């Protein structure tokens, strides 16, 4: 009877360990559901102007124009801009989650540009062009873009642009 009890405890322990190991997630295993209604909070007047200027720049560089993703990429971008406002920091925190979310809907690769406090759409795009890393994203092999442009309580704008290549 003692042996049977010991075996049952060992089996229970092994099951618990397996369950715990299954719960430990790395960035590739995280599901990233997004509230698509977040896209409604984006400032589309400014975003549409940024979209225009980015596509004009891409055309001047011989790149294909981007398609606006006003749902998924925009919801993720808005969520990140809200996070930057809440934390009062300009960052790429949790980019892997936004990337995973877009890969889950068919993106093959993803990148992100962020900005803060620029007053015009042209000034945001010009700042990105002047920064090597952001410029590389602007010129990258992407097909879609989503925006998170939000105004904070102090009247400053936070910008997140998510670029991705749709794998068809």
mmCIF file of C-alpha atoms in Angstrom:
data_model
loop_
_atom_site.group_PDB
_atom_site.id
_atom_site.type_symbol
_atom_site.label_atom_id
_atom_site.label_comp_id
_atom_site.label_asym_id
_atom_site.label_seq_id
_atom_site.Cartn_x
_atom_site.Cartn_y
_atom_site.Cartn_z
ATOM 1 C CA UNK A 1 0.000 0.000 0.000
ATOM 2 C CA UNK A 2 2.872 2.348 0.845
ATOM 3 C CA UNK A 3 4.488 1.767 -2.549
ATOM 4 C CA UNK A 4 1.201 2.472 -4.323
ATOM 5 C CA UNK A 5 0.811 5.758 -2.407
ATOM 6 C CA UNK A 6 4.385 6.755 -3.212
ATOM 7 C CA UNK A 7 3.852 6.001 -6.908
ATOM 8 C CA UNK A 8 0.627 8.031 -6.964
ATOM 9 C CA UNK A 9 2.421 10.981 -5.308
ATOM 10 C CA UNK A 10 5.235 10.727 -7.859
ATOM 11 C CA UNK A 11 2.732 10.692 -10.731
ATOM 12 C CA UNK A 12 0.886 13.670 -9.240
ATOM 13 C CA UNK A 13 4.191 15.509 -8.843
ATOM 14 C CA UNK A 14 5.162 14.785 -12.437
ATOM 15 C CA UNK A 15 1.773 16.045 -13.645
ATOM 16 C CA UNK A 16 2.147 19.226 -11.605
ATOM 17 C CA UNK A 17 5.655 19.791 -12.949
ATOM 18 C CA UNK A 18 4.433 19.278 -16.518
ATOM 19 C CA UNK A 19 1.581 21.720 -15.939
ATOM 20 C CA UNK A 20 3.913 24.322 -14.447
ATOM 21 C CA UNK A 21 6.379 23.942 -17.296
ATOM 22 C CA UNK A 22 3.548 24.415 -19.793
ATOM 23 C CA UNK A 23 2.632 27.682 -18.062
ATOM 24 C CA UNK A 24 6.122 29.130 -18.346
ATOM 25 C CA UNK A 25 5.985 31.202 -21.500
ATOM 26 C CA UNK A 26 8.654 32.698 -23.645
ATOM 27 C CA UNK A 27 7.990 35.472 -26.105
ATOM 28 C CA UNK A 28 7.234 33.009 -28.914
ATOM 29 C CA UNK A 29 4.519 31.241 -26.927
ATOM 30 C CA UNK A 30 2.585 34.243 -25.666
ATOM 31 C CA UNK A 31 -0.856 34.716 -27.138
ATOM 32 C CA UNK A 32 -1.516 38.388 -27.639
ATOM 33 C CA UNK A 33 -5.215 39.043 -27.965
ATOM 34 C CA UNK A 34 -6.053 42.644 -28.667
ATOM 35 C CA UNK A 35 -9.187 44.663 -28.120
ATOM 36 C CA UNK A 36 -9.868 45.802 -31.686
ATOM 37 C CA UNK A 37 -12.064 48.669 -30.455
ATOM 38 C CA UNK A 38 -8.817 50.389 -29.372
ATOM 39 C CA UNK A 39 -8.369 51.346 -33.027
ATOM 40 C CA UNK A 40 -11.286 53.762 -32.604
ATOM 41 C CA UNK A 41 -9.168 55.865 -30.220
ATOM 42 C CA UNK A 42 -6.526 56.633 -32.841
ATOM 43 C CA UNK A 43 -6.307 60.201 -34.166
ATOM 44 C CA UNK A 44 -7.033 59.458 -37.815
ATOM 45 C CA UNK A 45 -6.571 63.037 -39.039
ATOM 46 C CA UNK A 46 -2.925 63.042 -37.956
ATOM 47 C CA UNK A 47 -2.413 59.366 -38.829
ATOM 48 C CA UNK A 48 -3.702 59.837 -42.371
ATOM 49 C CA UNK A 49 -1.295 62.729 -42.868
ATOM 50 C CA UNK A 50 1.628 60.654 -41.520
ATOM 51 C CA UNK A 51 0.519 57.801 -43.777
ATOM 52 C CA UNK A 52 0.574 60.149 -46.777
ATOM 53 C CA UNK A 53 4.059 61.493 -45.969
ATOM 54 C CA UNK A 54 5.485 58.020 -45.340
ATOM 55 C CA UNK A 55 4.160 56.761 -48.675
ATOM 56 C CA UNK A 56 5.494 59.860 -50.481
ATOM 57 C CA UNK A 57 8.897 59.199 -48.951
ATOM 58 C CA UNK A 58 8.742 55.499 -49.869
ATOM 59 C CA UNK A 59 7.836 56.388 -53.465
ATOM 60 C CA UNK A 60 10.801 58.772 -53.645
ATOM 61 C CA UNK A 61 13.028 55.881 -52.536
ATOM 62 C CA UNK A 62 11.599 53.464 -55.120
ATOM 63 C CA UNK A 63 9.711 51.455 -52.475
ATOM 64 C CA UNK A 64 6.162 50.156 -52.705
ATOM 65 C CA UNK A 65 3.497 52.138 -50.917
ATOM 66 C CA UNK A 66 2.053 50.749 -47.707
ATOM 67 C CA UNK A 67 -1.524 49.640 -47.088
ATOM 68 C CA UNK A 68 -3.190 51.067 -44.005
ATOM 69 C CA UNK A 69 -4.209 48.468 -41.410
ATOM 70 C CA UNK A 70 -6.861 50.377 -39.512
ATOM 71 C CA UNK A 71 -7.771 47.418 -37.334
ATOM 72 C CA UNK A 72 -5.140 45.015 -35.936
ATOM 73 C CA UNK A 73 -1.898 46.994 -36.278
ATOM 74 C CA UNK A 74 -3.703 50.154 -35.253
ATOM 75 C CA UNK A 75 -5.209 48.526 -32.158
ATOM 76 C CA UNK A 76 -1.753 47.285 -31.105
ATOM 77 C CA UNK A 77 -0.220 50.704 -31.848
ATOM 78 C CA UNK A 78 -2.905 52.535 -29.848
ATOM 79 C CA UNK A 79 -2.391 50.143 -26.963
ATOM 80 C CA UNK A 80 1.325 50.937 -26.976
ATOM 81 C CA UNK A 81 0.833 54.706 -27.219
ATOM 82 C CA UNK A 82 -1.560 54.479 -24.265
ATOM 83 C CA UNK A 83 1.105 52.549 -22.357
ATOM 84 C CA UNK A 84 3.722 55.223 -23.124
ATOM 85 C CA UNK A 85 1.332 57.928 -21.913
ATOM 86 C CA UNK A 86 0.560 56.010 -18.721
ATOM 87 C CA UNK A 87 4.239 55.370 -17.966
ATOM 88 C CA UNK A 88 5.360 58.775 -19.294
ATOM 89 C CA UNK A 89 8.176 57.094 -21.202
ATOM 90 C CA UNK A 90 9.076 56.726 -24.834
ATOM 91 C CA UNK A 91 9.926 53.076 -25.366
ATOM 92 C CA UNK A 92 9.548 49.858 -27.290
ATOM 93 C CA UNK A 93 8.553 47.846 -24.208
ATOM 94 C CA UNK A 94 6.711 44.614 -25.037
ATOM 95 C CA UNK A 95 7.357 44.975 -28.747
ATOM 96 C CA UNK A 96 7.606 41.187 -28.899
ATOM 97 C CA UNK A 97 3.916 40.969 -27.913
ATOM 98 C CA UNK A 98 2.811 43.357 -30.666
ATOM 99 C CA UNK A 99 5.024 41.500 -33.110
ATOM 100 C CA UNK A 100 3.589 38.123 -32.071
ATOM 101 C CA UNK A 101 0.049 39.459 -32.403
ATOM 102 C CA UNK A 102 0.676 40.588 -35.975
ATOM 103 C CA UNK A 103 2.480 37.358 -36.858
ATOM 104 C CA UNK A 104 -0.603 35.520 -35.586
ATOM 105 C CA UNK A 105 -2.674 37.307 -38.249
ATOM 106 C CA UNK A 106 -0.241 36.544 -41.064
ATOM 107 C CA UNK A 107 2.689 38.967 -40.846
ATOM 108 C CA UNK A 108 6.101 37.589 -41.723
ATOM 109 C CA UNK A 109 8.097 40.387 -40.103
ATOM 110 C CA UNK A 110 7.274 43.451 -38.027
ATOM 111 C CA UNK A 111 8.937 46.711 -37.017
ATOM 112 C CA UNK A 112 7.946 49.773 -35.047
ATOM 113 C CA UNK A 113 8.686 53.491 -35.030
ATOM 114 C CA UNK A 114 7.750 55.677 -32.083
ATOM 115 C CA UNK A 115 7.866 59.404 -31.392
ATOM 116 C CA UNK A 116 6.768 61.960 -28.833
ATOM 117 C CA UNK A 117 5.747 65.615 -28.784
ATOM 118 C CA UNK A 118 6.085 66.433 -32.486
ATOM 119 C CA UNK A 119 3.477 68.979 -33.464
ATOM 120 C CA UNK A 120 2.920 68.114 -37.130
ATOM 121 C CA UNK A 121 2.754 64.918 -39.175
ATOM 122 C CA UNK A 122 5.598 66.213 -41.378
ATOM 123 C CA UNK A 123 7.859 66.777 -38.373
ATOM 124 C CA UNK A 124 7.299 63.194 -37.149
ATOM 125 C CA UNK A 125 8.151 61.685 -40.535
ATOM 126 C CA UNK A 126 11.151 64.014 -40.980
ATOM 127 C CA UNK A 127 12.478 62.988 -37.555
ATOM 128 C CA UNK A 128 12.140 59.325 -38.537
ATOM 129 C CA UNK A 129 13.961 59.988 -41.817
ATOM 130 C CA UNK A 130 16.845 61.633 -39.929
ATOM 131 C CA UNK A 131 17.239 58.673 -37.540
ATOM 132 C CA UNK A 132 19.085 55.707 -39.081
ATOM 133 C CA UNK A 133 17.051 52.986 -37.324
ATOM 134 C CA UNK A 134 13.700 54.635 -38.054
ATOM 135 C CA UNK A 135 14.748 55.410 -41.622
ATOM 136 C CA UNK A 136 15.609 51.737 -42.143
ATOM 137 C CA UNK A 137 12.067 50.861 -41.064
ATOM 138 C CA UNK A 138 10.555 53.505 -43.358
ATOM 139 C CA UNK A 139 12.472 51.996 -46.272
ATOM 140 C CA UNK A 140 11.938 48.375 -45.210
ATOM 141 C CA UNK A 141 10.241 45.544 -47.048
ATOM 142 C CA UNK A 142 6.828 46.076 -45.477
ATOM 143 C CA UNK A 143 3.353 46.007 -46.963
ATOM 144 C CA UNK A 144 1.138 47.358 -44.136
ATOM 145 C CA UNK A 145 1.157 49.994 -41.420
ATOM 146 C CA UNK A 146 -0.996 50.788 -38.397
ATOM 147 C CA UNK A 147 -0.998 53.875 -36.202
ATOM 148 C CA UNK A 148 -1.431 54.803 -32.582
ATOM 149 C CA UNK A 149 -1.529 58.587 -32.366
ATOM 150 C CA UNK A 150 -2.841 59.832 -29.040
ATOM 151 C CA UNK A 151 -2.789 63.135 -27.210
ATOM 152 C CA UNK A 152 -1.828 63.030 -23.542
ATOM 153 C CA UNK A 153 -3.397 65.167 -20.814
ATOM 154 C CA UNK A 154 -0.472 67.595 -21.075
ATOM 155 C CA UNK A 155 -1.363 68.188 -24.734
ATOM 156 C CA UNK A 156 1.579 66.316 -26.256
ATOM 157 C CA UNK A 157 1.186 63.628 -28.866
ATOM 158 C CA UNK A 158 2.568 60.098 -28.627
ATOM 159 C CA UNK A 159 3.100 58.200 -31.848
ATOM 160 C CA UNK A 160 3.447 54.492 -32.550
ATOM 161 C CA UNK A 161 3.620 53.168 -36.108
ATOM 162 C CA UNK A 162 3.651 49.404 -36.651
ATOM 163 C CA UNK A 163 5.002 48.175 -39.984
ATOM 164 C CA UNK A 164 4.597 44.618 -41.184
ATOM 165 C CA UNK A 165 4.938 42.450 -44.237
ATOM 166 C CA UNK A 166 1.851 40.383 -44.942
ATOM 167 C CA UNK A 167 2.788 36.863 -45.926
ATOM 168 C CA UNK A 168 0.269 35.732 -48.509
#
